[in-house]
PDB file of C-alpha atoms in Angstrom:
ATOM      1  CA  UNK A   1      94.240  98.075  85.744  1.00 70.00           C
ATOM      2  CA  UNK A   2      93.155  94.722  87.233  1.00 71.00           C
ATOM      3  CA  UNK A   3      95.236  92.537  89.058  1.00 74.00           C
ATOM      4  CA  UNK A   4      94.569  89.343  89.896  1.00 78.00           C
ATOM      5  CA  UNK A   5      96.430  88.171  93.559  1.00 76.00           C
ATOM      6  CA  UNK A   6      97.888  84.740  93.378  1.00 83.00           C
ATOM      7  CA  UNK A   7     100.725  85.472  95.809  1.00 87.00           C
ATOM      8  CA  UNK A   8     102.163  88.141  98.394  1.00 85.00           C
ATOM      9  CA  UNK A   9     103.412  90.961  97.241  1.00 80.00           C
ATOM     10  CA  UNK A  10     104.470  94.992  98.407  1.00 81.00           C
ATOM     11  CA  UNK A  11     101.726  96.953  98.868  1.00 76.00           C
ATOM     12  CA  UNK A  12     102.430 100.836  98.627  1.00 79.00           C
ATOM     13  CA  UNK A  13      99.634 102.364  99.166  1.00 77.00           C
ATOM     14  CA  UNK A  14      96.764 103.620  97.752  1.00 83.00           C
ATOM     15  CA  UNK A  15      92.913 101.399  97.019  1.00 86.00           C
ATOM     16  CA  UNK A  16      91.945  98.231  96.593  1.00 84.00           C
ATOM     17  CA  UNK A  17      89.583  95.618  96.090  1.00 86.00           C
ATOM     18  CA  UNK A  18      88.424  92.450  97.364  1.00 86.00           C
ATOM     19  CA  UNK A  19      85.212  90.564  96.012  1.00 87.00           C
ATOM     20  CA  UNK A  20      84.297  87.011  98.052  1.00 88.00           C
ATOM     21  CA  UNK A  21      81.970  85.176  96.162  1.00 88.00           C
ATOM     22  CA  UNK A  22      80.910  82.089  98.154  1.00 87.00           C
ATOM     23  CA  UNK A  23      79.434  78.174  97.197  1.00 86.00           C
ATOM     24  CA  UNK A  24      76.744  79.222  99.219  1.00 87.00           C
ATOM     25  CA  UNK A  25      75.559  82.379  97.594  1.00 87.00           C
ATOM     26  CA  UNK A  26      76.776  84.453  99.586  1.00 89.00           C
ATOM     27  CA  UNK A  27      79.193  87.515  98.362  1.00 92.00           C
ATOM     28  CA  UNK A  28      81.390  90.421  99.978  1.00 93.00           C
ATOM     29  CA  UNK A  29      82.806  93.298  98.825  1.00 92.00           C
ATOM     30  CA  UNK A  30      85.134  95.729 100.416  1.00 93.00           C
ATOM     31  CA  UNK A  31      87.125  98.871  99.024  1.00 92.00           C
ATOM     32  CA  UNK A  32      90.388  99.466 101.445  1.00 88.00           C
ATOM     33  CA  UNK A  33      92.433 102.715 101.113  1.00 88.00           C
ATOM     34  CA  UNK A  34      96.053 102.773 102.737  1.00 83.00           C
ATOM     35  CA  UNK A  35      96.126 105.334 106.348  1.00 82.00           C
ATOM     36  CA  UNK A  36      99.829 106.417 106.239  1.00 79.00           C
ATOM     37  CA  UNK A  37     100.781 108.184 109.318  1.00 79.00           C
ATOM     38  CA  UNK A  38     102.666 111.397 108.535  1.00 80.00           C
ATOM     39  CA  UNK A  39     106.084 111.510 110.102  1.00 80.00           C
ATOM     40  CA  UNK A  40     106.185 114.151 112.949  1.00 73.00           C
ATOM     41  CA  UNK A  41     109.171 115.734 113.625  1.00 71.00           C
ATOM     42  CA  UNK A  42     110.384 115.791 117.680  1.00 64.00           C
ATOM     43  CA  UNK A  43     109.647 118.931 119.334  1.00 67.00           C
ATOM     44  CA  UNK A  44     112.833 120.158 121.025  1.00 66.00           C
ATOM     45  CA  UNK A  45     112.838 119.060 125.020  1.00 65.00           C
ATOM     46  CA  UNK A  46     115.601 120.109 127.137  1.00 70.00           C
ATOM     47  CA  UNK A  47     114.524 119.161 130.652  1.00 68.00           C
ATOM     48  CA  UNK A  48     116.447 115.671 131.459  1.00 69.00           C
ATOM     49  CA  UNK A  49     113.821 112.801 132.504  1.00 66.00           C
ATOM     50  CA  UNK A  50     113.919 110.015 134.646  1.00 70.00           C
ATOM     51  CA  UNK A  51     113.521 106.601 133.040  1.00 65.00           C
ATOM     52  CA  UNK A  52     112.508 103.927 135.914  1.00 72.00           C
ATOM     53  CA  UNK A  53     113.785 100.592 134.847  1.00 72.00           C
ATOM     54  CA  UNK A  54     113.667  97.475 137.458  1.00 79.00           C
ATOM     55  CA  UNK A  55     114.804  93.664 137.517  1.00 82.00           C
ATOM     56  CA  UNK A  56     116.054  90.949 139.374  1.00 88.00           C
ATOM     57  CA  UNK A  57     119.060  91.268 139.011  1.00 89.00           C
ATOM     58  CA  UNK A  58     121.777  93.771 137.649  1.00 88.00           C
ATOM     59  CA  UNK A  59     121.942  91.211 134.547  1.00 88.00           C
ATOM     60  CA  UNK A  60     118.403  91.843 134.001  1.00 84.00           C
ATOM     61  CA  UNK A  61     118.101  96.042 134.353  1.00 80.00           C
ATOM     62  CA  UNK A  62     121.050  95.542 131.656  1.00 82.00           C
ATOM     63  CA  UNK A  63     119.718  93.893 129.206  1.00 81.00           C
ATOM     64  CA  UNK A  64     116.523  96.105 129.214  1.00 75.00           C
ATOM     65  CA  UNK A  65     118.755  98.801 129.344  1.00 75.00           C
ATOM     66  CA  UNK A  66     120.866  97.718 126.521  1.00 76.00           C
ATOM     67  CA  UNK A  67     117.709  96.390 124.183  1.00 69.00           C
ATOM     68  CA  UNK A  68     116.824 100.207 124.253  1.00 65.00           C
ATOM     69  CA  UNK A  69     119.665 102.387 124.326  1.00 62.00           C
ATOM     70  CA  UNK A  70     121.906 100.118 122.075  1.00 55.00           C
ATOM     71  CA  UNK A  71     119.318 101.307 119.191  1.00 51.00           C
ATOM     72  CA  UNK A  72     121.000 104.835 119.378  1.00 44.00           C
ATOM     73  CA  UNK A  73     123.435 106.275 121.698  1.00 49.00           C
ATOM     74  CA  UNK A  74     124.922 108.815 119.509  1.00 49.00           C
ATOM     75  CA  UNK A  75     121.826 110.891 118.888  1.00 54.00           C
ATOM     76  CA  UNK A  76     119.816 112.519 121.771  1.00 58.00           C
ATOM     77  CA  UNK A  77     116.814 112.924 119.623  1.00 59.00           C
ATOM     78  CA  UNK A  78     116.865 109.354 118.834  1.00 58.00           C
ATOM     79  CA  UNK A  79     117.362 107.976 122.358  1.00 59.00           C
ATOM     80  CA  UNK A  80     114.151 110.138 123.761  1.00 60.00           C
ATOM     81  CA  UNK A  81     111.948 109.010 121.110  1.00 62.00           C
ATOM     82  CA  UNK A  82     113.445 105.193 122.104  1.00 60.00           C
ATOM     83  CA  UNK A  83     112.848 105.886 125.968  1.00 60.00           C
ATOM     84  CA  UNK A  84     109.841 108.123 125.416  1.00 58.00           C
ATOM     85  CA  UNK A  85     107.118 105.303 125.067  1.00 58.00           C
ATOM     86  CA  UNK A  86     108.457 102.974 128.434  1.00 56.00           C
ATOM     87  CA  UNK A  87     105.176 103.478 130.086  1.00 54.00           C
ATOM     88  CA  UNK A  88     103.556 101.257 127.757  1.00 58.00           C
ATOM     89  CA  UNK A  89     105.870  98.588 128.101  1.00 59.00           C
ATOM     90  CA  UNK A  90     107.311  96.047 130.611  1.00 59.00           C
ATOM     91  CA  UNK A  91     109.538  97.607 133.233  1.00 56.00           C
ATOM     92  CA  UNK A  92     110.807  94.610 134.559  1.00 57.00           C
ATOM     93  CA  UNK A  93     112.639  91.431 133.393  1.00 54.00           C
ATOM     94  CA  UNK A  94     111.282  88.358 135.144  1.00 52.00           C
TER      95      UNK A  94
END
């Protein structure tokens, strides 16, 4: 089936084509596929870890606190996998 894209719309996946054909001659063609991630499950970690987190003031350490744990208190799995990528981001609030 052809479909012709005059407006946004969900994507879900799977190929698709876009042709260019310019004024001046010139043309493109490309063929995308969709690159789901699969969905891997958290490997069980029992040893407690430290998670650094700096500011100004105590106002400050909260709100980064809160902005990450307020996501998911009530499950352990969940609030590793929220504090498990802090490296990456900003530790402090200035």
């Amino acid at each position: 089936m052809i479909l012709v894209v005059h407006k946004n719309w969900q994507w879900n996946g799977g190929i698709v084509g876009v042709n260019s054909f310019g004024f001046g001659g010139a043309n493109a063609h490309i063929i995308l596929k969709s690159n789901p991630k699969p969905k891997v499950p958290a490997t069980p970690d029992p040893l407690p870890r430290l998670v650094p987190i700096s500011g100004r003031s105590e106002e400050a350490v909260n709100a980064i606190f809160d902005k990450r744990a307020t996501k998911s208190l009530r499950n352990a799995e969940k609030l590793r996998g929220i504090f498990q990528p802090i490296d990456k981001c900003s530790k402090d609030l200035y």
